[in-house]
PDB file of C-alpha atoms and ligand atoms in Angstrom:
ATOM      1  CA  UNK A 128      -1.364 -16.743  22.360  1.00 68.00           C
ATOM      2  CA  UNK A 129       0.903 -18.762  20.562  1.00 77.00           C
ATOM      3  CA  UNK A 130       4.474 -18.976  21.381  1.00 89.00           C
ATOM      4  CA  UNK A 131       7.191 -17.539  19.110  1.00 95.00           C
ATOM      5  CA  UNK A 132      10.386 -19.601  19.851  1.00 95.00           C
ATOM      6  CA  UNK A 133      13.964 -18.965  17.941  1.00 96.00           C
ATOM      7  CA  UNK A 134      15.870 -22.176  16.900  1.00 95.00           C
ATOM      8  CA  UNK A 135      18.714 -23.075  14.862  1.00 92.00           C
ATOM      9  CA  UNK A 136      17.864 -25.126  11.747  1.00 90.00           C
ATOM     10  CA  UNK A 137      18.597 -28.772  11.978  1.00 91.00           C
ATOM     11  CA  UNK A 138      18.980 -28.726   8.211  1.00 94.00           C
ATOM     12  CA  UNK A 139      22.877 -29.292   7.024  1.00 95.00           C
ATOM     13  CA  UNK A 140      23.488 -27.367   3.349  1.00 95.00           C
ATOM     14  CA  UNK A 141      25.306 -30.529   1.104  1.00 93.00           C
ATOM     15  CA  UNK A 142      27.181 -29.966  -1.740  1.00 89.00           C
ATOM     16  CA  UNK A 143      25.753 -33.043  -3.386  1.00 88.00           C
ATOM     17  CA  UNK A 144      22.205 -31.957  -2.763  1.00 92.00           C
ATOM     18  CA  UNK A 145      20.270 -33.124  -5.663  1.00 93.00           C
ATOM     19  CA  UNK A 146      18.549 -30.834  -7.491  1.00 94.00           C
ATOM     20  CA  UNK A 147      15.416 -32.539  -7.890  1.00 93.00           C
ATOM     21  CA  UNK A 148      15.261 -33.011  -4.327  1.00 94.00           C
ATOM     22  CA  UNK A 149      11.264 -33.709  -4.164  1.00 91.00           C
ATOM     23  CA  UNK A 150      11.564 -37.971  -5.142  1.00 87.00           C
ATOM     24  CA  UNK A 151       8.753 -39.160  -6.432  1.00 83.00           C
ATOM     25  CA  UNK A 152       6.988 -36.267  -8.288  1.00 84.00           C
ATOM     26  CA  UNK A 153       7.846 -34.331 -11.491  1.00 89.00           C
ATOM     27  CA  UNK A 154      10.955 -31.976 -10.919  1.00 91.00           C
ATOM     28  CA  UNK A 155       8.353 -29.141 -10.856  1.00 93.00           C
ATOM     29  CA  UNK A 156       7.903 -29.129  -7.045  1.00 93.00           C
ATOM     30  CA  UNK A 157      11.699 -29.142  -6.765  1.00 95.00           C
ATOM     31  CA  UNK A 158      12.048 -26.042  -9.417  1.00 96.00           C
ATOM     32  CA  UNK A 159       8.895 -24.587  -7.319  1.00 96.00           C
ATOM     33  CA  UNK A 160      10.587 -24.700  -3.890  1.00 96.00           C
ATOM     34  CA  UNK A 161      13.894 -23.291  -4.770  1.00 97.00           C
ATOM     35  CA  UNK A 162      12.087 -20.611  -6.321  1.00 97.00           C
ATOM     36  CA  UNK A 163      10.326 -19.910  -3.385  1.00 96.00           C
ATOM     37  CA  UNK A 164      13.401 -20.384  -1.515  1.00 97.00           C
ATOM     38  CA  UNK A 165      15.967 -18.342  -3.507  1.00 96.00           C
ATOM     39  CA  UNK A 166      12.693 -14.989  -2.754  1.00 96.00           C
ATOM     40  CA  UNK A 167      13.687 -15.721   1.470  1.00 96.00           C
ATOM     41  CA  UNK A 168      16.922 -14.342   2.029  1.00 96.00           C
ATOM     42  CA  UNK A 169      16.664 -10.905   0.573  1.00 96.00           C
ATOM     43  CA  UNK A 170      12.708 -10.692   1.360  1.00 96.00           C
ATOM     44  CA  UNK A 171      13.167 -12.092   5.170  1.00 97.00           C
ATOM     45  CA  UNK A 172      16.029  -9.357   5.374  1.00 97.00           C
ATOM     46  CA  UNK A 173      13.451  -6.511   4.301  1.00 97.00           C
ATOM     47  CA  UNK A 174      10.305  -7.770   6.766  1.00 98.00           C
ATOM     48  CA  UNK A 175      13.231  -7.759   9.532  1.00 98.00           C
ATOM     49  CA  UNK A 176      13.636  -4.130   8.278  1.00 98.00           C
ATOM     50  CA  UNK A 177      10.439  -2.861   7.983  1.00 98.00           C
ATOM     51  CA  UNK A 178       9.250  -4.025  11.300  1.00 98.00           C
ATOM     52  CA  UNK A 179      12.735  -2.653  12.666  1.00 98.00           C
ATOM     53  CA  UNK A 180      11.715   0.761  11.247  1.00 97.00           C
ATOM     54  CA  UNK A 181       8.839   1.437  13.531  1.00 98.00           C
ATOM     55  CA  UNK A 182       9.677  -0.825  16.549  1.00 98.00           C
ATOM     56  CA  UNK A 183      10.652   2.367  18.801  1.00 98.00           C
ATOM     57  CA  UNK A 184       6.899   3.703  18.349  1.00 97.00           C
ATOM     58  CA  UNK A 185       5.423   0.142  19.842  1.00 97.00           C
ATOM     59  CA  UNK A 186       4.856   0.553  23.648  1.00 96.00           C
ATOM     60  CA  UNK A 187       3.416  -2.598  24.208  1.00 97.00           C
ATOM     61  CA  UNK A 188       5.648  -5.172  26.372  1.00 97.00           C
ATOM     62  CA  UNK A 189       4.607  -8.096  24.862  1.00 97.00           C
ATOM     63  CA  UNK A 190       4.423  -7.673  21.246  1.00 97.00           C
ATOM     64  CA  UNK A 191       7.998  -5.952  21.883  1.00 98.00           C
ATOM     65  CA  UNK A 192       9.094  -9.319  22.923  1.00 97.00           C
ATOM     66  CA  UNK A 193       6.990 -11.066  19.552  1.00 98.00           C
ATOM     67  CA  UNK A 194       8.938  -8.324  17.768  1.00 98.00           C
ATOM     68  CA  UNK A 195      12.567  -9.794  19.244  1.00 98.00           C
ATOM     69  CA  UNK A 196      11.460 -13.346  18.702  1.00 98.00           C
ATOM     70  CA  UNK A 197      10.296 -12.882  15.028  1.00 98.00           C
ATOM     71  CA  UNK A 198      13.362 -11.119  14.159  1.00 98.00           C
ATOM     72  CA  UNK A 199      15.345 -14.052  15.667  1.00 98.00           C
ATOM     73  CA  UNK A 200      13.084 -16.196  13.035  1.00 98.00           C
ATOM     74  CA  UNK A 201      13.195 -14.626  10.065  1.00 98.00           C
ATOM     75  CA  UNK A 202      16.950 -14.343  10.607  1.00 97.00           C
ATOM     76  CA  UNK A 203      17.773 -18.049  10.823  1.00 97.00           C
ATOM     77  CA  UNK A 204      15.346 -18.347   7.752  1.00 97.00           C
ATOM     78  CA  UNK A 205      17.292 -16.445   5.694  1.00 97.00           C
ATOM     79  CA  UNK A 206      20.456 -17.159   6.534  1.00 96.00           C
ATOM     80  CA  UNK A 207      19.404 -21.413   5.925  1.00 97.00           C
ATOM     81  CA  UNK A 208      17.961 -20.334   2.688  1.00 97.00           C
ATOM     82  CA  UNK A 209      21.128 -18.424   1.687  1.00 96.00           C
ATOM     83  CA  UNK A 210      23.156 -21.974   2.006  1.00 96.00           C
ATOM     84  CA  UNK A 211      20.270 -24.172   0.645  1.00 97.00           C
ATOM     85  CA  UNK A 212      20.736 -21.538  -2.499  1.00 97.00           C
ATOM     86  CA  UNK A 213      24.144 -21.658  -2.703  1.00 96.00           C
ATOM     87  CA  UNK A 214      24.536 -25.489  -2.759  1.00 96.00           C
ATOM     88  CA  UNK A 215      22.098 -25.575  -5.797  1.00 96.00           C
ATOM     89  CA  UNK A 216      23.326 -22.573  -7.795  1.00 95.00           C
ATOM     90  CA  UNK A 217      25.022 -23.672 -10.605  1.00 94.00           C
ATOM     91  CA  UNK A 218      26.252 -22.032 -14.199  1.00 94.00           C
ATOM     92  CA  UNK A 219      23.064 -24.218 -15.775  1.00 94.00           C
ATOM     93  CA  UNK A 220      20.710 -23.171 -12.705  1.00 95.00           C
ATOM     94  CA  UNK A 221      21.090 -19.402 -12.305  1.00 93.00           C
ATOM     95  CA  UNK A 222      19.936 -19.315  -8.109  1.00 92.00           C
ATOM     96  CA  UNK A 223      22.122 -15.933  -7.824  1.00 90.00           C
ATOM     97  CA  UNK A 224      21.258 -13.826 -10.942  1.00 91.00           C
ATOM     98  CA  UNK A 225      17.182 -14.215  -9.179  1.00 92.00           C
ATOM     99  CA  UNK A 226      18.649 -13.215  -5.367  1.00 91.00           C
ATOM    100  CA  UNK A 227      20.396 -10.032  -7.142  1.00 93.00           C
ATOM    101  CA  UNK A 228      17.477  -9.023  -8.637  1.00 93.00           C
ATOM    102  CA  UNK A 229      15.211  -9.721  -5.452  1.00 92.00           C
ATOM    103  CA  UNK A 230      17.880  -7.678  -3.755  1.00 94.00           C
ATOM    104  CA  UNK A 231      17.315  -4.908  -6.383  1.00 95.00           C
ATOM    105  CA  UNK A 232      13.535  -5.110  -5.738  1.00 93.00           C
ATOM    106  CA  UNK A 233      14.213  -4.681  -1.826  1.00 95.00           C
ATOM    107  CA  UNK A 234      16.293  -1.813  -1.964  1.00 96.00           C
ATOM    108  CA  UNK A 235      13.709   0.374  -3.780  1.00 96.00           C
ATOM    109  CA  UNK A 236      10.701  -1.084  -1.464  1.00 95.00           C
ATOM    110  CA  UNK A 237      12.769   0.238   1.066  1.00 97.00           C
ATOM    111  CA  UNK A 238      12.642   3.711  -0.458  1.00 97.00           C
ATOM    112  CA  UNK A 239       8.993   3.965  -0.043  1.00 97.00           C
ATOM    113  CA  UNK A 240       6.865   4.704   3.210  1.00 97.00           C
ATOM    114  CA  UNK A 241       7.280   3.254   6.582  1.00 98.00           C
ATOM    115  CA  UNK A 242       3.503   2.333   6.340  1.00 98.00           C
ATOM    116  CA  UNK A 243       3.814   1.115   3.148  1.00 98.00           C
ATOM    117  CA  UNK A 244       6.910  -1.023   3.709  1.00 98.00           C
ATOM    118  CA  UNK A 245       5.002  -3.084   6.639  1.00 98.00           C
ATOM    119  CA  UNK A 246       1.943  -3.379   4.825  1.00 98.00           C
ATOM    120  CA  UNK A 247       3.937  -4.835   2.267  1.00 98.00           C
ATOM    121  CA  UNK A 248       5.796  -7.085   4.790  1.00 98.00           C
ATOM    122  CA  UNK A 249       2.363  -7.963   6.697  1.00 98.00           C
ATOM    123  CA  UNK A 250       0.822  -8.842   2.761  1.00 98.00           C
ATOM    124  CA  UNK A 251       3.918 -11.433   2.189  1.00 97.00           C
ATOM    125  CA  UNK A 252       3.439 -12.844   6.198  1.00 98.00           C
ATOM    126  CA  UNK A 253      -0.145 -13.552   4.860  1.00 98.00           C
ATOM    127  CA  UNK A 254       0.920 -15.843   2.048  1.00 96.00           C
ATOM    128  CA  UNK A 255       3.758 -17.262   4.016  1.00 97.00           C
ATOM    129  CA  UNK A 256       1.365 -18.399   6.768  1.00 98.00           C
ATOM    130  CA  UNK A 257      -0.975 -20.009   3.940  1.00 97.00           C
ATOM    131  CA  UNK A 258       1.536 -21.515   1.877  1.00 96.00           C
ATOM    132  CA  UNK A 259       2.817 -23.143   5.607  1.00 97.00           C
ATOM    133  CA  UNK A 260      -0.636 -24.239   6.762  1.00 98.00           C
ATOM    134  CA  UNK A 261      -1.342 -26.053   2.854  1.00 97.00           C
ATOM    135  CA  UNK A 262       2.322 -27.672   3.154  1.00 96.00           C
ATOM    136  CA  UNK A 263       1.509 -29.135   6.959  1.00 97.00           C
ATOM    137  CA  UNK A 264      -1.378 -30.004   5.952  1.00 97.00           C
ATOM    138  CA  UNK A 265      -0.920 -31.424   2.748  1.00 95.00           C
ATOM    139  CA  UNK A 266       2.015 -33.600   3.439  1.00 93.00           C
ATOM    140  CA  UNK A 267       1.455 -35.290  -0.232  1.00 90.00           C
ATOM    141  CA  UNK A 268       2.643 -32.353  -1.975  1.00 88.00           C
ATOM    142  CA  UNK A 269       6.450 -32.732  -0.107  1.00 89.00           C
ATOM    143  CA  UNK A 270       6.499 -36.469   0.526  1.00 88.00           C
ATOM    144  CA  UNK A 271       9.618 -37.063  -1.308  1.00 89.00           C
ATOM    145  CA  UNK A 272      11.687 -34.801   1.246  1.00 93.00           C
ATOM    146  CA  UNK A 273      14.500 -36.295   2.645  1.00 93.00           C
ATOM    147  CA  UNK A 274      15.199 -35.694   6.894  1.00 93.00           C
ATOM    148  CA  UNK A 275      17.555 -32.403   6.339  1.00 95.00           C
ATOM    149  CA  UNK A 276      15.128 -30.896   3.595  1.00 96.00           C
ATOM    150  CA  UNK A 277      12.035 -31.467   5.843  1.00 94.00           C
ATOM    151  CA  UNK A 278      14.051 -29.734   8.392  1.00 94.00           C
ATOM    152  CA  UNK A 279      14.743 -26.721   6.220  1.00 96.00           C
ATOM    153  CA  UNK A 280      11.106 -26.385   4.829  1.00 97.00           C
ATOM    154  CA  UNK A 281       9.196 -27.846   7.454  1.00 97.00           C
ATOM    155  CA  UNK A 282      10.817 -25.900  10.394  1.00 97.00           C
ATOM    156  CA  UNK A 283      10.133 -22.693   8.385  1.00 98.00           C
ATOM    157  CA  UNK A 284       6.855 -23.348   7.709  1.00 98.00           C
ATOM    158  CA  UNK A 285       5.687 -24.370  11.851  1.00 98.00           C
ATOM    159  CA  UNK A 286       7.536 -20.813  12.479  1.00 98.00           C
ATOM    160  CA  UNK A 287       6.038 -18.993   9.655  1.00 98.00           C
ATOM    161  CA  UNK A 288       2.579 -20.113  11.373  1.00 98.00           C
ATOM    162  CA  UNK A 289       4.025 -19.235  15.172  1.00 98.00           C
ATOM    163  CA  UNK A 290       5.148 -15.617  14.131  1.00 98.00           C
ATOM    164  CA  UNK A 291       1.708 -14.922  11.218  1.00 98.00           C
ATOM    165  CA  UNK A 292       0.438 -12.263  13.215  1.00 98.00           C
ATOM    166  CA  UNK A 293       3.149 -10.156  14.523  1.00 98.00           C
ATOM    167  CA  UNK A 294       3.807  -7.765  11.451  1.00 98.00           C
ATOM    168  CA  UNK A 295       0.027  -7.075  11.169  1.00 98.00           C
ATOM    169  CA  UNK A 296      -0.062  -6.472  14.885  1.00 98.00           C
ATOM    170  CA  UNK A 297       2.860  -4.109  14.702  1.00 98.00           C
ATOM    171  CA  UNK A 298       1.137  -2.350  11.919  1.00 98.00           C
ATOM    172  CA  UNK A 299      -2.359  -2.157  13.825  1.00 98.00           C
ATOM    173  CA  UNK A 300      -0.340  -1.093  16.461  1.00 97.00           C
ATOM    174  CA  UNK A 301       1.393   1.916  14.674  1.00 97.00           C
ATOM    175  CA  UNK A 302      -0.766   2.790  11.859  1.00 97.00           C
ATOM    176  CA  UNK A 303      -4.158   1.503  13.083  1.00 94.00           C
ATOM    177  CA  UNK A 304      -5.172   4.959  14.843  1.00 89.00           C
ATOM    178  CA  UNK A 305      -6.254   6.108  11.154  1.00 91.00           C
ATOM    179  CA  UNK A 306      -8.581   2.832  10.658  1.00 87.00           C
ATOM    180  CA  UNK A 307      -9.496   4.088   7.035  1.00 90.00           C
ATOM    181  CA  UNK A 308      -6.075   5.304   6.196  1.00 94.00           C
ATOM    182  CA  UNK A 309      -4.439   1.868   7.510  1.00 96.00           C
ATOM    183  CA  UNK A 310      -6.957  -0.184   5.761  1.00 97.00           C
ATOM    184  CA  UNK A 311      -7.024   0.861   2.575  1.00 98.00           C
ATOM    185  CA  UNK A 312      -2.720   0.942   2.272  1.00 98.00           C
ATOM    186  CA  UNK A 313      -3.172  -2.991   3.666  1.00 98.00           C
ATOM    187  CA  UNK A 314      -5.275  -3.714   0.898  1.00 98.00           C
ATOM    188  CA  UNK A 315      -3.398  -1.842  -1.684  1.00 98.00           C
ATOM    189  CA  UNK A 316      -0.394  -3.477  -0.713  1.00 98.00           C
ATOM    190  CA  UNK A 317      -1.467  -7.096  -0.481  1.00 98.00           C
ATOM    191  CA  UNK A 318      -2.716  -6.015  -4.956  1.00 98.00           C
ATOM    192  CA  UNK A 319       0.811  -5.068  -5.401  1.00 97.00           C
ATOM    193  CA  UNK A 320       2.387  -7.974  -3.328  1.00 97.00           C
ATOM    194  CA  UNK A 321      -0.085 -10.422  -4.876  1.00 97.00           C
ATOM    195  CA  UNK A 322       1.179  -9.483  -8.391  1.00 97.00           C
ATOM    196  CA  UNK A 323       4.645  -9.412  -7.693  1.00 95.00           C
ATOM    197  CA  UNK A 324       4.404 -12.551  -5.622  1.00 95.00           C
ATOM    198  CA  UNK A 325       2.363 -14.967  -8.592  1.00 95.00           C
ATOM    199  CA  UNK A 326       4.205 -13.475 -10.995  1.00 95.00           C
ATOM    200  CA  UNK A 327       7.932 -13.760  -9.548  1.00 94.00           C
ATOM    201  CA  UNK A 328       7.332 -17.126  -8.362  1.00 95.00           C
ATOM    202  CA  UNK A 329       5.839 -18.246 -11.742  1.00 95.00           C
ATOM    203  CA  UNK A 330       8.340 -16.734 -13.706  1.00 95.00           C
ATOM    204  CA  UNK A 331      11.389 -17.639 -11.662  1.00 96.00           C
ATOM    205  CA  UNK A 332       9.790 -21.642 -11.345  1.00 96.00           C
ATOM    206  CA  UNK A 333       9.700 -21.439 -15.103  1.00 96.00           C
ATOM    207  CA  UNK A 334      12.865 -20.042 -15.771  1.00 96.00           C
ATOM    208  CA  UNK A 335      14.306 -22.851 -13.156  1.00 96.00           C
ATOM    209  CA  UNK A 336      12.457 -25.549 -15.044  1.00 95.00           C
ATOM    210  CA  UNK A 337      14.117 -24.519 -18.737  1.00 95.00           C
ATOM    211  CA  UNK A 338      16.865 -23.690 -17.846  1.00 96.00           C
ATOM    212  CA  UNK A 339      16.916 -27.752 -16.647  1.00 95.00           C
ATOM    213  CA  UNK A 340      15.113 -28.756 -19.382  1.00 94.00           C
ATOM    214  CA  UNK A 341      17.475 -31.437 -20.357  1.00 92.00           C
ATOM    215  CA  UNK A 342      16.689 -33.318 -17.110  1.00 90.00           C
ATOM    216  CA  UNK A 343      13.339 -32.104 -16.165  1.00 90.00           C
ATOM    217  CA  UNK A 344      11.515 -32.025 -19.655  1.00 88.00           C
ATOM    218  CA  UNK A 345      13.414 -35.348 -21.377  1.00 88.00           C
ATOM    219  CA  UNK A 346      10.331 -37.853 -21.493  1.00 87.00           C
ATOM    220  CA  UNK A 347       6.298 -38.210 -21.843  1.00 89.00           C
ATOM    221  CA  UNK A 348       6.295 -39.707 -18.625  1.00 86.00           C
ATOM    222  CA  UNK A 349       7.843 -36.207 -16.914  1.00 84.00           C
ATOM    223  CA  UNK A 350       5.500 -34.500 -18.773  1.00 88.00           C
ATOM    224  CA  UNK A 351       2.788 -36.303 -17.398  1.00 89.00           C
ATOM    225  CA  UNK A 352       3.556 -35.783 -14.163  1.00 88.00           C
ATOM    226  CA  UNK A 353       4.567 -32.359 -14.470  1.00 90.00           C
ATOM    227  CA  UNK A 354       0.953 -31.764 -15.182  1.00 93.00           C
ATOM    228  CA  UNK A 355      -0.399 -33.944 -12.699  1.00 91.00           C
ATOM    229  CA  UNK A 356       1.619 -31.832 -10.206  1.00 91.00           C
ATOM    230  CA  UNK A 357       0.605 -28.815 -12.084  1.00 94.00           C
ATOM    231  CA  UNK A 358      -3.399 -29.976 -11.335  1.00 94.00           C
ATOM    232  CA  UNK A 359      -2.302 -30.214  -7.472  1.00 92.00           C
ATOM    233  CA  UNK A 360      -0.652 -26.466  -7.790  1.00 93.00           C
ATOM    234  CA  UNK A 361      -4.121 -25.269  -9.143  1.00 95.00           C
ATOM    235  CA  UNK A 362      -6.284 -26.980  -6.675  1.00 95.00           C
ATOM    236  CA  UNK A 363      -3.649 -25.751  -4.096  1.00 95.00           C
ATOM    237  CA  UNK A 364      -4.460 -21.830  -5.271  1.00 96.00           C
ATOM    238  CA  UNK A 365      -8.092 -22.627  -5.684  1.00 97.00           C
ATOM    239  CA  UNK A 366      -8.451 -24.210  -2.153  1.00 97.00           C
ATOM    240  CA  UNK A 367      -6.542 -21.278  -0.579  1.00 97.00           C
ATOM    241  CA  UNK A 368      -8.570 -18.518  -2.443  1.00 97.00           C
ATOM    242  CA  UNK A 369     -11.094 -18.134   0.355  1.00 97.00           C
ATOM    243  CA  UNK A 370      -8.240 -17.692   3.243  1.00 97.00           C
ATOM    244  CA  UNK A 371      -6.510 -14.921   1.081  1.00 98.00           C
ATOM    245  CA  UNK A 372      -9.582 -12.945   0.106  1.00 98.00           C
ATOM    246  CA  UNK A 373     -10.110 -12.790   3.826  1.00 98.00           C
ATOM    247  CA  UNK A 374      -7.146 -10.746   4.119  1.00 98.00           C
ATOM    248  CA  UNK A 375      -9.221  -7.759   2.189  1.00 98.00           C
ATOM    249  CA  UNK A 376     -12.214  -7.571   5.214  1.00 97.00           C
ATOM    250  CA  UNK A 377     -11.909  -4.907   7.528  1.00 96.00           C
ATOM    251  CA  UNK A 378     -11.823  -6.622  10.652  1.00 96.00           C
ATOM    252  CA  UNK A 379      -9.405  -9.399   9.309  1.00 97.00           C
ATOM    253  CA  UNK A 380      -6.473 -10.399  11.730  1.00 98.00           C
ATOM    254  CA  UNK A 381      -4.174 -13.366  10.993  1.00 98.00           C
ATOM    255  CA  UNK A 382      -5.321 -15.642  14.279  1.00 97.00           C
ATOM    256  CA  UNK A 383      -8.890 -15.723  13.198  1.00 97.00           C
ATOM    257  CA  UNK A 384      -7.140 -19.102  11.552  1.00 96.00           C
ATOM    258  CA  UNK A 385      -6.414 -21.090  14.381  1.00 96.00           C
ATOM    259  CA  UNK A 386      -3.360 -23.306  13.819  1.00 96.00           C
ATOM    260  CA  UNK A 387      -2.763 -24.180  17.312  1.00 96.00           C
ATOM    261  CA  UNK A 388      -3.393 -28.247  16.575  1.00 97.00           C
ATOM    262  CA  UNK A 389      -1.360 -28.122  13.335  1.00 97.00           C
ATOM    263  CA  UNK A 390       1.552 -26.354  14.985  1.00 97.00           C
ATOM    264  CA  UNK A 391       1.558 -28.964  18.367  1.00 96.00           C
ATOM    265  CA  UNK A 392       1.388 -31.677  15.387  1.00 97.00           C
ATOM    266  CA  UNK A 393       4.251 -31.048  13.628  1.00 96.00           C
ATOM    267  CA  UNK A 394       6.223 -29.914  16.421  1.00 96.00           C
ATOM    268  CA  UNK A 395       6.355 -33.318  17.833  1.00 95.00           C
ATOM    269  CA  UNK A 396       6.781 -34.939  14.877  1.00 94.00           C
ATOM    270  CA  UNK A 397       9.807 -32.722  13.879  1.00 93.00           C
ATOM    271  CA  UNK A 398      10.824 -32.670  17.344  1.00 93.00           C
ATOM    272  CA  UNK A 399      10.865 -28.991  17.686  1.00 93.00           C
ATOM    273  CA  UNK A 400      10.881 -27.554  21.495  1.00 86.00           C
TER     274      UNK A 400
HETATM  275 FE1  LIG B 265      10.563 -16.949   7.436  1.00 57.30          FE
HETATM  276 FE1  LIG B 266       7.636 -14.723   8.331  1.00 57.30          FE
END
C-alpha cells in the first residue's frame, strides 16, 4: 500500500513570476498549466467535500486514516494553487473571472447526489493520476521549470499518484454494495467529467493564449513551436487513451497501475520525505 504523506509546498508564490514560466518551449505549455492550475483550488475544495460527505458511513480504520491524509493533500494543493493564481492574474490575463466560474460550477455539483458527487470526484482523481504519471514520466514536456515551479507541479503530481485510489475506494466502500447501480453512475460520471474536463481546459488554455496574444502569438518561429508542442499534447492524449478507457471496465481500480518506482524516483530527486 502506498503511503499518503501531508507536506507543505516548498514552492514560494513571486510577484515577478513570469508568465511564460515553461523556458524553452512555445508559451502554450505555460497557458496550459495555469489553466490546469487556476481548475485546483475550487475543484480540490469540492473532492475534499464530496469525500467529507460520506466519511461517517466508512468503518474501515485504515482508509479512515487515507481519508485524513488525502484531505490534508488536496488542501495544501489548493491553497498553493490559489497563490500561484494570484501572482499571475492580471487585467490582460483574466486567472479570476475562470476560478469564479469554476466556483459557480462547484456549487451546483454540490447540489446533486452524494453518489454522484464522488463519482464525479473519483472521475477527476483518474485524470489527475494520469496527467501526474505522463508529467513524471515525461520530464521533456516541463523541462523549462525553474526549482520553485517544479516544486509546485511536481510535488502535486508525486501526491496526486500517492492519494489515486482513495476516492474510488471510499466510493466502493459506500456505494459498491449495489455493484450495477455503482458502476454504471462511475461511468456516467467519468462522460460528464470527461466533457467538462477537455472542454474547460481547452477553452480556458485558449482563452489564456489570446488573451496574450501579443507575446505568445508575435512571430513564425512561436508559431512553430506552438505546434510542435501542440503535436506533443496530441501524442500525450493518444498515449494515455488506453489508461483512461480502463477506467470504464468493471473490475477497474486505480492501483492496477503500479507507480510505486515512479513515486520512490521522484521523491528522492525532489527530496520529498
Ligand atoms: Fe491535488
Ligand atoms: Fe487528488
Amino acid at each position: 500500500m502506498t503511503s499518503i504523506t501531508v507536506r507543505r509546498s516548498q514552492f514560494t508564490a513571486q510577484n515577478s513570476q513570469a508568465r511564460h514560466y515553461v523556458t524553452g518551449r512555445s508559451p502554450l505549455m505555460a497557458h496550459l498549466l495555469t489553466a490546469l492550475s487556476v481548475t485546483f483550488p475550487a475543484g480540490e475544495q469540492f473532492f475534499v467535500h464530496s469525500v467529507r460527505n460520506v466519511r461517517a458511513q466508512v468503518s474501515d480504520d485504515t482508509l479512515q486514516k487515507q481519508i485524513s491524509a488525502f484531505i490534508g493533500q488536496e488542501a495544501m494543493h489548493s491553497q498553493a494553487h490559489a497563490q500561484f493564481n494570484a501572482v499571475l492574474d492580471a487585467p490582460d490575463y483574466l486567472l479570476n473571472q475562470f476560478n469564479v466560474q469554476m466556483s459557480e460550477g462547484m456549487t451546483v455539483l454540490k447540489t446533486r447526489s452524494l453518489r454522484r458527487q464522488l463519482a464525479a470526484t473519483v472521475a477527476y482523481e483518474h485524470f489527475t493520476a494520469l496527467i501526474a504519471a505522463y508529467l513524471l514520466k515525461h520530464p521533456q514536456l516541463w523541462q523549462g521549470l525553474d526549482n520553485n515551479l517544479q516544486h509546485l507541479w511536481l510535488w502535486h503530481a508525486v501526491e496526486e499518484l500517492e492519494h489515486k485510489s482513495v476516492a474510488f475506494d471510499v466510493y466502493q466502500h459506500v456505494f459498491g454494495v449495489d455493484k450495477q447501480g455503482s458502476l454504471a453512475q462511475r461511468r456516467r460520471s467519468m462522460r460528464t467529467v470527461s466533457m467538462g474536463f477537455v472542454l474547460g481546459l481547452s477553452t480556458m488554455t485558449s482563452q489564456l493564449l489570446w488573451q496574450d496574444r501579443q507575446q505568445s502569438l508575435k512571430s513564425v518561429k512561436q508559431w512553430l513551436l506552438l505546434l510542435q508542442d501542440g503535436a506533443a499534447l496530441a501524442l500525450m492524449v493518444a498515449r494515455l487513451l488506453p489508461e483512461y478507457l480502463a477506467f470504464y471496465k468493471p473490475n477497474f481500480h486505480p492501483n492496477q497501475r503500479n507507480h510505486q518506482a515512479l513515486l520512490a524516483e521522484w521523491k528522492g530527486k525532489l527530496g520529498l520525505v
